[in-house]
Tab-separated table of C-alpha atoms and ligand atoms in Angstrom:
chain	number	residue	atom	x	y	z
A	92	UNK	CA	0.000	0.000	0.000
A	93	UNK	CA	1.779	3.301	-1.467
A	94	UNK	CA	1.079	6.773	-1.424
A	95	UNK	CA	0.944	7.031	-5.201
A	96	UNK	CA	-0.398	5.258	-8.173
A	97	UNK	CA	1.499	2.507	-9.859
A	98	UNK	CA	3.945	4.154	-12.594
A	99	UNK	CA	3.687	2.025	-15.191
A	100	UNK	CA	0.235	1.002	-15.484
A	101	UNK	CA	-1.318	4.895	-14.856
A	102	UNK	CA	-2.031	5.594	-18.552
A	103	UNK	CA	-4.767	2.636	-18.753
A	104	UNK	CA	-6.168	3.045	-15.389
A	105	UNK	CA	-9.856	3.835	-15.271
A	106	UNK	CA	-11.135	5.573	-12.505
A	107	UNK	CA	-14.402	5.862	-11.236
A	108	UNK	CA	-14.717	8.584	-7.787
A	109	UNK	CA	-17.676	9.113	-6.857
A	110	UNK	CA	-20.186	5.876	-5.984
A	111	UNK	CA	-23.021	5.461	-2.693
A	112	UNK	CA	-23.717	2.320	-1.304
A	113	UNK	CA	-26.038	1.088	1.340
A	114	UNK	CA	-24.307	3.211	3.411
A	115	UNK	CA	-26.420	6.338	2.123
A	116	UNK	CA	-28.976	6.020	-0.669
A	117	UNK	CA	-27.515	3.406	-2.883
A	118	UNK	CA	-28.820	-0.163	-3.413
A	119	UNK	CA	-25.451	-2.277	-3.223
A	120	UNK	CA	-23.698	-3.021	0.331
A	121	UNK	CA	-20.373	-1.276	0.299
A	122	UNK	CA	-18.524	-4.815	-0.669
A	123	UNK	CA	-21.036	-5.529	-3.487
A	124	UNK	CA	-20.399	-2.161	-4.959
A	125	UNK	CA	-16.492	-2.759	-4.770
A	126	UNK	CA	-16.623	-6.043	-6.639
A	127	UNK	CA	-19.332	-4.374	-8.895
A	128	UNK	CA	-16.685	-1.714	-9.476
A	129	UNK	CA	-14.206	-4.450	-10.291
A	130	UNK	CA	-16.414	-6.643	-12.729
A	131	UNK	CA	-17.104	-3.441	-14.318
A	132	UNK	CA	-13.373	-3.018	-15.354
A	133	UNK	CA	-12.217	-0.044	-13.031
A	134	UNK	CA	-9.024	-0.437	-11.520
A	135	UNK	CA	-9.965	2.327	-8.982
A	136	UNK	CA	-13.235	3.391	-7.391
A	137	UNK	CA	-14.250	6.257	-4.994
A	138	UNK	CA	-16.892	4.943	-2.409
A	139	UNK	CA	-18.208	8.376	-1.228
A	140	UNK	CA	-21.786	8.151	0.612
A	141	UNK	CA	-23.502	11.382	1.307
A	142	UNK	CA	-22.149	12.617	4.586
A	143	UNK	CA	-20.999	9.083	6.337
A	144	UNK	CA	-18.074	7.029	6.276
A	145	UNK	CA	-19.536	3.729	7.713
A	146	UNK	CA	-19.069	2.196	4.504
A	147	UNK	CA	-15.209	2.358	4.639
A	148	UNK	CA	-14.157	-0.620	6.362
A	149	UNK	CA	-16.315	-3.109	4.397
A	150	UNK	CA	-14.986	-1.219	1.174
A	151	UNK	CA	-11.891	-1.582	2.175
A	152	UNK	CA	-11.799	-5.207	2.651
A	153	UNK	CA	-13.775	-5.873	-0.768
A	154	UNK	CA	-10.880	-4.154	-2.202
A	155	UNK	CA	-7.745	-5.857	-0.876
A	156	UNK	CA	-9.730	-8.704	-2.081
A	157	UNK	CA	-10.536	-7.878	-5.711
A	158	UNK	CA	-7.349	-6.211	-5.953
A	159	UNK	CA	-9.182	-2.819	-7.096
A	160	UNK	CA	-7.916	0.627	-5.633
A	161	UNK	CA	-10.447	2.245	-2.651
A	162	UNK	CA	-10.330	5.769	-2.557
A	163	UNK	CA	-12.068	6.596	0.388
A	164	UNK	CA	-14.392	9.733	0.415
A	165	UNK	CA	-17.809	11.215	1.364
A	166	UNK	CA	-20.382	13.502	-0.616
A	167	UNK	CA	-20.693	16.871	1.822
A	168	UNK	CA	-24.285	17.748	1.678
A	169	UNK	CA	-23.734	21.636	1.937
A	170	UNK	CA	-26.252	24.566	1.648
A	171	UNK	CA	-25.934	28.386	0.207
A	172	UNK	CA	-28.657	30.692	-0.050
A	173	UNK	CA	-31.478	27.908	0.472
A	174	UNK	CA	-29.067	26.211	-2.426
A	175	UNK	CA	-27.602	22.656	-2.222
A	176	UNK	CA	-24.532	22.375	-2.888
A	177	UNK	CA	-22.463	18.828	-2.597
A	178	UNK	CA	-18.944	18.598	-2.119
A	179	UNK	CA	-16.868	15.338	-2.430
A	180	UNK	CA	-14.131	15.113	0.256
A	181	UNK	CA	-11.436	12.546	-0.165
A	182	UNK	CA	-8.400	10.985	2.301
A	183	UNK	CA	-9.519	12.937	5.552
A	184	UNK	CA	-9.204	11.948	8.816
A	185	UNK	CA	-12.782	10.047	9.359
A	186	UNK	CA	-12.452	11.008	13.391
A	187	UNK	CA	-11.983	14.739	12.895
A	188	UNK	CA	-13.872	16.061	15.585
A	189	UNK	CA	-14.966	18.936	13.779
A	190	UNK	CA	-15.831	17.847	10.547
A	191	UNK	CA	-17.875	14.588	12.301
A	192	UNK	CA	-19.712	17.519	14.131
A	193	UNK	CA	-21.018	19.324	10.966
A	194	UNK	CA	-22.102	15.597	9.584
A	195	UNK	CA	-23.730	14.576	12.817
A	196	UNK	CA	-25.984	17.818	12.573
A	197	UNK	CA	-26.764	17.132	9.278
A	198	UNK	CA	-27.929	13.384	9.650
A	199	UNK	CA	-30.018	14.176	12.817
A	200	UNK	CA	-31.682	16.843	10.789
A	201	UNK	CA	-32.582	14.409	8.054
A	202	UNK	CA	-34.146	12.456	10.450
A	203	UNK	CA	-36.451	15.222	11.602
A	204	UNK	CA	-36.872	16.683	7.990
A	205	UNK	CA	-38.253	12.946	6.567
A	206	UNK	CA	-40.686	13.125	9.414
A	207	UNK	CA	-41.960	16.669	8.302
A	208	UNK	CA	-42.100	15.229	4.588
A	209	UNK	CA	-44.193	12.274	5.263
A	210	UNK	CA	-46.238	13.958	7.313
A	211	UNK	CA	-47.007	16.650	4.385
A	212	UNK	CA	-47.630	13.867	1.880
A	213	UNK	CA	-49.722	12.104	4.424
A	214	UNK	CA	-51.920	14.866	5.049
A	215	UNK	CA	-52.289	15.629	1.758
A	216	UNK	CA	-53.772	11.773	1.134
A	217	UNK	CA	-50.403	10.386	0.003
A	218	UNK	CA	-50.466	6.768	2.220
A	219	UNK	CA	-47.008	6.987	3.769
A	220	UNK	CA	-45.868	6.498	7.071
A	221	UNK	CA	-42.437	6.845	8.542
A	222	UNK	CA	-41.623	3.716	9.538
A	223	UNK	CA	-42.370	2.309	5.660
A	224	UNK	CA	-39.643	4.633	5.230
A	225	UNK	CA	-37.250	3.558	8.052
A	226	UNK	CA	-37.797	-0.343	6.920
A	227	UNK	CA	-36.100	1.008	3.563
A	228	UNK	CA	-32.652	1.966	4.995
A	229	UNK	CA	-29.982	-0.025	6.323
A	230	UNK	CA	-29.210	0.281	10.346
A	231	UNK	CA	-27.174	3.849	10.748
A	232	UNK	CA	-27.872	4.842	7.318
A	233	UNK	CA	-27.563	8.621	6.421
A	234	UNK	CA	-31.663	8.666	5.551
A	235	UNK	CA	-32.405	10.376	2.368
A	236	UNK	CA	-35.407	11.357	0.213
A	237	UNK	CA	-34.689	7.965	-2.123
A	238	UNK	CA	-35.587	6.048	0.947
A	239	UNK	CA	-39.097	7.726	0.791
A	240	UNK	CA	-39.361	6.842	-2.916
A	241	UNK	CA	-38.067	3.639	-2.252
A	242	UNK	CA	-41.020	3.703	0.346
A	243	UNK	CA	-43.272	4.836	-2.503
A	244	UNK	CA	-42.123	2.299	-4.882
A	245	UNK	CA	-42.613	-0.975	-2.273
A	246	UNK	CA	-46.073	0.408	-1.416
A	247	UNK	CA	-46.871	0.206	-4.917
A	248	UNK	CA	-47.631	4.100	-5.617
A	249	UNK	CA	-44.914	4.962	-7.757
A	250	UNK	CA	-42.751	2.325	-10.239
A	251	UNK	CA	-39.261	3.484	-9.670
A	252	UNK	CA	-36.569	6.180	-7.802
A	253	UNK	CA	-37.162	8.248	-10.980
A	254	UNK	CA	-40.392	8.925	-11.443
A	255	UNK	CA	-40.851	9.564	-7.574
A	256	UNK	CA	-38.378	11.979	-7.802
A	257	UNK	CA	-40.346	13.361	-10.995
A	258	UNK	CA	-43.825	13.718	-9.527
A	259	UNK	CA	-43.311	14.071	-5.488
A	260	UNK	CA	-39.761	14.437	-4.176
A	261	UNK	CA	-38.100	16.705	-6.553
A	262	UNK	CA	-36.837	20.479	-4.576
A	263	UNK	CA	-39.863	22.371	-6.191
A	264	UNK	CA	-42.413	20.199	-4.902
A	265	UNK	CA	-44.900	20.884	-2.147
A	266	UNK	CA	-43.905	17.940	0.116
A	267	UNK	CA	-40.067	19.076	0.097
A	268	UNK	CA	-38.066	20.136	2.952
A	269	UNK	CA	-34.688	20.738	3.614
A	270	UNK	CA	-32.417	19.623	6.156
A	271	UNK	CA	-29.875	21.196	7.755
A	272	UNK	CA	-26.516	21.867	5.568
A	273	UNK	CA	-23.409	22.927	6.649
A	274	UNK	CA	-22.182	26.479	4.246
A	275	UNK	CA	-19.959	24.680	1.261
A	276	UNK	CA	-16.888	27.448	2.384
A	277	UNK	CA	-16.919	26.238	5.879
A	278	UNK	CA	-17.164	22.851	4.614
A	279	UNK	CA	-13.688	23.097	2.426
A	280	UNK	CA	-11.964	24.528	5.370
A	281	UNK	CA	-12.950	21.800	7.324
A	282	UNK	CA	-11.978	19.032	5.006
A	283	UNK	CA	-8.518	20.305	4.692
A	284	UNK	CA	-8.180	20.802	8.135
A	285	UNK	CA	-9.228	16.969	8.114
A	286	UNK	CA	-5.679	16.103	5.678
A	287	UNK	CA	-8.697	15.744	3.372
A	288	UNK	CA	-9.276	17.164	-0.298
A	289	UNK	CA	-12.245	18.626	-1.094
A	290	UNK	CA	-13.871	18.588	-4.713
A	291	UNK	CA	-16.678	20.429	-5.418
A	292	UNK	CA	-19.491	17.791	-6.730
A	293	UNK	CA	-20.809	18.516	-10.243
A	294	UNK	CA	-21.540	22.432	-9.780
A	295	UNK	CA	-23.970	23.090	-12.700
A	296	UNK	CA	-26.389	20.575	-12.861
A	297	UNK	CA	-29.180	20.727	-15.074
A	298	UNK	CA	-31.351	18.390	-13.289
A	299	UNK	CA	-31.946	19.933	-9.719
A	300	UNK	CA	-33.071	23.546	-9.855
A	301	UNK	CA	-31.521	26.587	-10.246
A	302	UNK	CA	-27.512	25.929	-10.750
A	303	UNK	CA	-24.477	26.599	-8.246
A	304	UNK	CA	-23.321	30.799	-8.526
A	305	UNK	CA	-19.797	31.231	-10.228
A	306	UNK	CA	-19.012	33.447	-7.606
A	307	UNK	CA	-19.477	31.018	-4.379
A	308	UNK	CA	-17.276	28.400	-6.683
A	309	UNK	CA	-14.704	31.134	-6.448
A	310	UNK	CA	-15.264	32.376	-2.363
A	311	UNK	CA	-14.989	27.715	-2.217
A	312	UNK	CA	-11.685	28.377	-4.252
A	313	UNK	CA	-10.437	30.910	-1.993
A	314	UNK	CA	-11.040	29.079	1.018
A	315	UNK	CA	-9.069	25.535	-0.670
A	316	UNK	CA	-11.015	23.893	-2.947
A	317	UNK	CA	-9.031	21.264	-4.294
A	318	UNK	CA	-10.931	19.953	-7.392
A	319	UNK	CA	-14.143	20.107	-9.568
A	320	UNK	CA	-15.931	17.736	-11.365
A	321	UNK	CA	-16.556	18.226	-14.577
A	322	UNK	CA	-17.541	14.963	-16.759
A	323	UNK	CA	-20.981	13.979	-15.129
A	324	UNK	CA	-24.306	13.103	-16.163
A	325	UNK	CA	-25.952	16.102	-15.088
A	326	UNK	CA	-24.042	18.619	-16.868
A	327	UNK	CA	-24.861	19.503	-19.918
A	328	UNK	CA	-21.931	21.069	-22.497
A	329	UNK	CA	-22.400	24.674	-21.096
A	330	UNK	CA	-22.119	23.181	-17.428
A	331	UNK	CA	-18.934	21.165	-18.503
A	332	UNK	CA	-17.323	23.759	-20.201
A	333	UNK	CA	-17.839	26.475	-17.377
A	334	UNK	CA	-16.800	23.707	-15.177
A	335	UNK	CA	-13.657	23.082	-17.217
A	336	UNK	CA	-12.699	26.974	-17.628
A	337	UNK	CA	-12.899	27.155	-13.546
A	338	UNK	CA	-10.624	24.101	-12.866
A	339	UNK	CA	-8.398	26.148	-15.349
A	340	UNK	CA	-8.756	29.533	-14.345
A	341	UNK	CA	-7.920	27.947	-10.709
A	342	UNK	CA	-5.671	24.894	-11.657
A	343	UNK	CA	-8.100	22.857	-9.757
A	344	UNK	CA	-7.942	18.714	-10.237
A	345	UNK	CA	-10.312	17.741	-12.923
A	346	UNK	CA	-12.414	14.569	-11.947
A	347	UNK	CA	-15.429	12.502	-13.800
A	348	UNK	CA	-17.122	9.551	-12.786
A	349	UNK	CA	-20.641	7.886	-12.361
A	350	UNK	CA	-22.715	9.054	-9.153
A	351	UNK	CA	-23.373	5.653	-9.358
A	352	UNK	CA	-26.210	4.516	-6.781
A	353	UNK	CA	-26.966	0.783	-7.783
A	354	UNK	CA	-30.487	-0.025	-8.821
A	355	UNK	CA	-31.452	3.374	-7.744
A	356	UNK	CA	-30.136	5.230	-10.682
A	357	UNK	CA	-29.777	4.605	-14.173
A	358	UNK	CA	-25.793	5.765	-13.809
A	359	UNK	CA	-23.545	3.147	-14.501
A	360	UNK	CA	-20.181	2.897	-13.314
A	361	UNK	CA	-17.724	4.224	-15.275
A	362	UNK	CA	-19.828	6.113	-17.670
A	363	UNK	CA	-18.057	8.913	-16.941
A	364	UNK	CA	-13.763	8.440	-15.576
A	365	UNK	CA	-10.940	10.389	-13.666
A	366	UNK	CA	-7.590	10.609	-15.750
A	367	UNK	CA	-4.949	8.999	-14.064
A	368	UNK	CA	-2.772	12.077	-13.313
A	369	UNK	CA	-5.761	14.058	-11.470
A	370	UNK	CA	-6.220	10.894	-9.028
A	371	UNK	CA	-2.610	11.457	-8.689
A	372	UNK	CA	-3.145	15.002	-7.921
A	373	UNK	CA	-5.747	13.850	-5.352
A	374	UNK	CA	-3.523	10.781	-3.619
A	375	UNK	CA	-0.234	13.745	-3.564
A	376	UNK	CA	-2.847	15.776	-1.282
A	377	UNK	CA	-4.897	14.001	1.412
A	378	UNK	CA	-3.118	13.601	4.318
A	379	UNK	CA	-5.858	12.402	6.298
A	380	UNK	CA	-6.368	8.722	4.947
A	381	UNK	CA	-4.786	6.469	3.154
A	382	UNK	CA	-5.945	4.957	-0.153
A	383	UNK	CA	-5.772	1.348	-0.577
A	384	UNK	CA	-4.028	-0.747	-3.118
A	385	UNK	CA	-2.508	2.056	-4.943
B	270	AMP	P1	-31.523	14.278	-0.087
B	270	AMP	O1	-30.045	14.348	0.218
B	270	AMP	O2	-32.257	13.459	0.920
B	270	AMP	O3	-32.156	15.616	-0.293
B	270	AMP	O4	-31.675	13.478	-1.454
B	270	AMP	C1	-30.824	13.768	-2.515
B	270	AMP	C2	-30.468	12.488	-3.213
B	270	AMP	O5	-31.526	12.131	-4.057
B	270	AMP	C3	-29.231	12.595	-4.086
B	270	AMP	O6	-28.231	11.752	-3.590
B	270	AMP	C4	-29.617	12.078	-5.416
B	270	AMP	O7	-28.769	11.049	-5.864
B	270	AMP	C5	-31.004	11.523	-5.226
B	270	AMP	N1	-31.805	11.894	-6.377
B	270	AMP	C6	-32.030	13.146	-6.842
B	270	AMP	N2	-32.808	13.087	-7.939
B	270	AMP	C7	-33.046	11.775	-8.189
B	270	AMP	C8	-33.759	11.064	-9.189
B	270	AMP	N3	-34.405	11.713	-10.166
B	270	AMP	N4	-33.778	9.715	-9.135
B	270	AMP	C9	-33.134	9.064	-8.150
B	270	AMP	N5	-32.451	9.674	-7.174
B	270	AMP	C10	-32.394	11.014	-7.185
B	271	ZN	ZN1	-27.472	10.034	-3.410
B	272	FE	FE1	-24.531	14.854	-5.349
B	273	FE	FE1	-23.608	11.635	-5.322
């Protein structure tokens, strides 16, 4: 286990950083997703579940044992101006006292906020209760609205993730509420006080509402951003081009990869890839963690 990729074999590496397992809202135990990873052809995957790093341990194993490369991160749920904002944090501490604070806050609050959203859908004749939503996640879970639609789906009111997200879950809709979110700034500072680095989850999505301001990428920037990534689903060619122009305006690491969630999602792992030499970039600056088998 070294502290950077293998030489010789870099240029044909495929890279994949940015996957949730059961660990958050994706359908494949933390092992499963590994060896998925590795069946799929990567040679390294990112397992980084939205604000938890239970899944690391199990990853970690599955990867020794496929002989795949683990980088271990976590998707920062963050809020700006009643905007999310995700950032990807990778090779931090996972006991930084700090940090852990912000994430604790924010998975309590999740718990409260699911309440508040079954109870709107309830009262508005939706047949939902919380605890057909708590028999959907896996003990110490970070709870998230695909739970509820994976609620939805098992009761038989909606077919899939997708179209629950379509008709009832999506950030416009009556029955959503947020949850508490740490400010994305505050959450850079704290991943590189963590040894960690912290890469700024695709910024301009066209999917989920209004898109991230150029200027708060910039005040992220100033406070340490690391990285951006640019080659995702959810961007279209404007969003990867700004995207692109930032990480060169800012010599920011360049990443890509799937958002893969399992079943939940139609992403598939390695639709989108990291070049070797950004992972490299990414390995050369977390402090925090190791990676494993690279
Ligand atoms: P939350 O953090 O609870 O607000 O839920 C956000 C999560 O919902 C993200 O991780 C997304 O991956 C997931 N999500 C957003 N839109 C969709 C969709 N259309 N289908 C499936 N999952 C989605
Ligand atoms: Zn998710
Ligand atoms: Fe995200
Ligand atoms: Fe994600």
């Amino acid at each position: 286990m070294g502290s950077t990729p293998r030489g010789p074999t870099l240029g044909r590496m495929r890279i994949d950083l940015h996957t949730h397992s059961t660990a958050s809202d994706g359908t494949q135990d933390p092992g499963v997703l590994v060896a998925a990873a590795a069946g799929a052809g990567l040679d390294v995957v990112a397992l980084t579940d939205h604000d938890t790093t239970r899944g690391w341990d199990e990853a970690g194993a599955a990867a020794l044992e496929r002989g795949i490369g683990l980088v271990r991160g976590m998707e920062i749920s963050c809020q700006r101006d009643h905007r999310s904002v995700h950032l990807l944090a990778y090779l931090f501490d996972p006991d930084d006292a700090d940090l852990l604070g912000e994430i604790e806050h924010a998975r309590s609050s999740r718990l409260t906020r699911m309440d508040r959203m079954v109870e709107r859908m309830a009262a508005d004749g939706i047949p939902i209760t919380i605890d057909q939503v708590r028999a959907q996640v896996a003990a110490g879970a970070t709870l998230g609205r695909p739970h509820l639609a994976d609620a939805l789906v098992a009761s038989g009111q909606v077919p899939d993730r997708t179209t629950a997200f379509r008709d009832l879950l999506h950030n416009e809709s009556p029955y959503y509420v947020s949850h508490y979110a740490v400010d994305p700034v505050r959450a850079v500072r704290l991943v590189r006080a963590a040894g960690g680095v912290p890469v700024l989850a695709h910024p301009f999505t066209v999917t989920r509402g209004r898109a991230l301001d150029v200027d708060v990428v910039e005040e992220m920037v100033a406070a340490g951003l690391g990285g951006i990534e640019v080659h995702h689903r959810d961007h279209d060619a404007a969003g990867r081009a700004l995207a692109q122009d930032l990480a060169d305006a800012h010599d920011l690491i360049v990443t890509g990869s799937s958002d893969y969630h399992g079943e939940g999602k139609p992403n598939r792992l390695g639709e989108h890839t990291t070049d070797p030499a950004q992972l490299a970039r990414i390995v050369e600056q977390g402090s925090g963690s190791a990676a494993i088998g690279l």
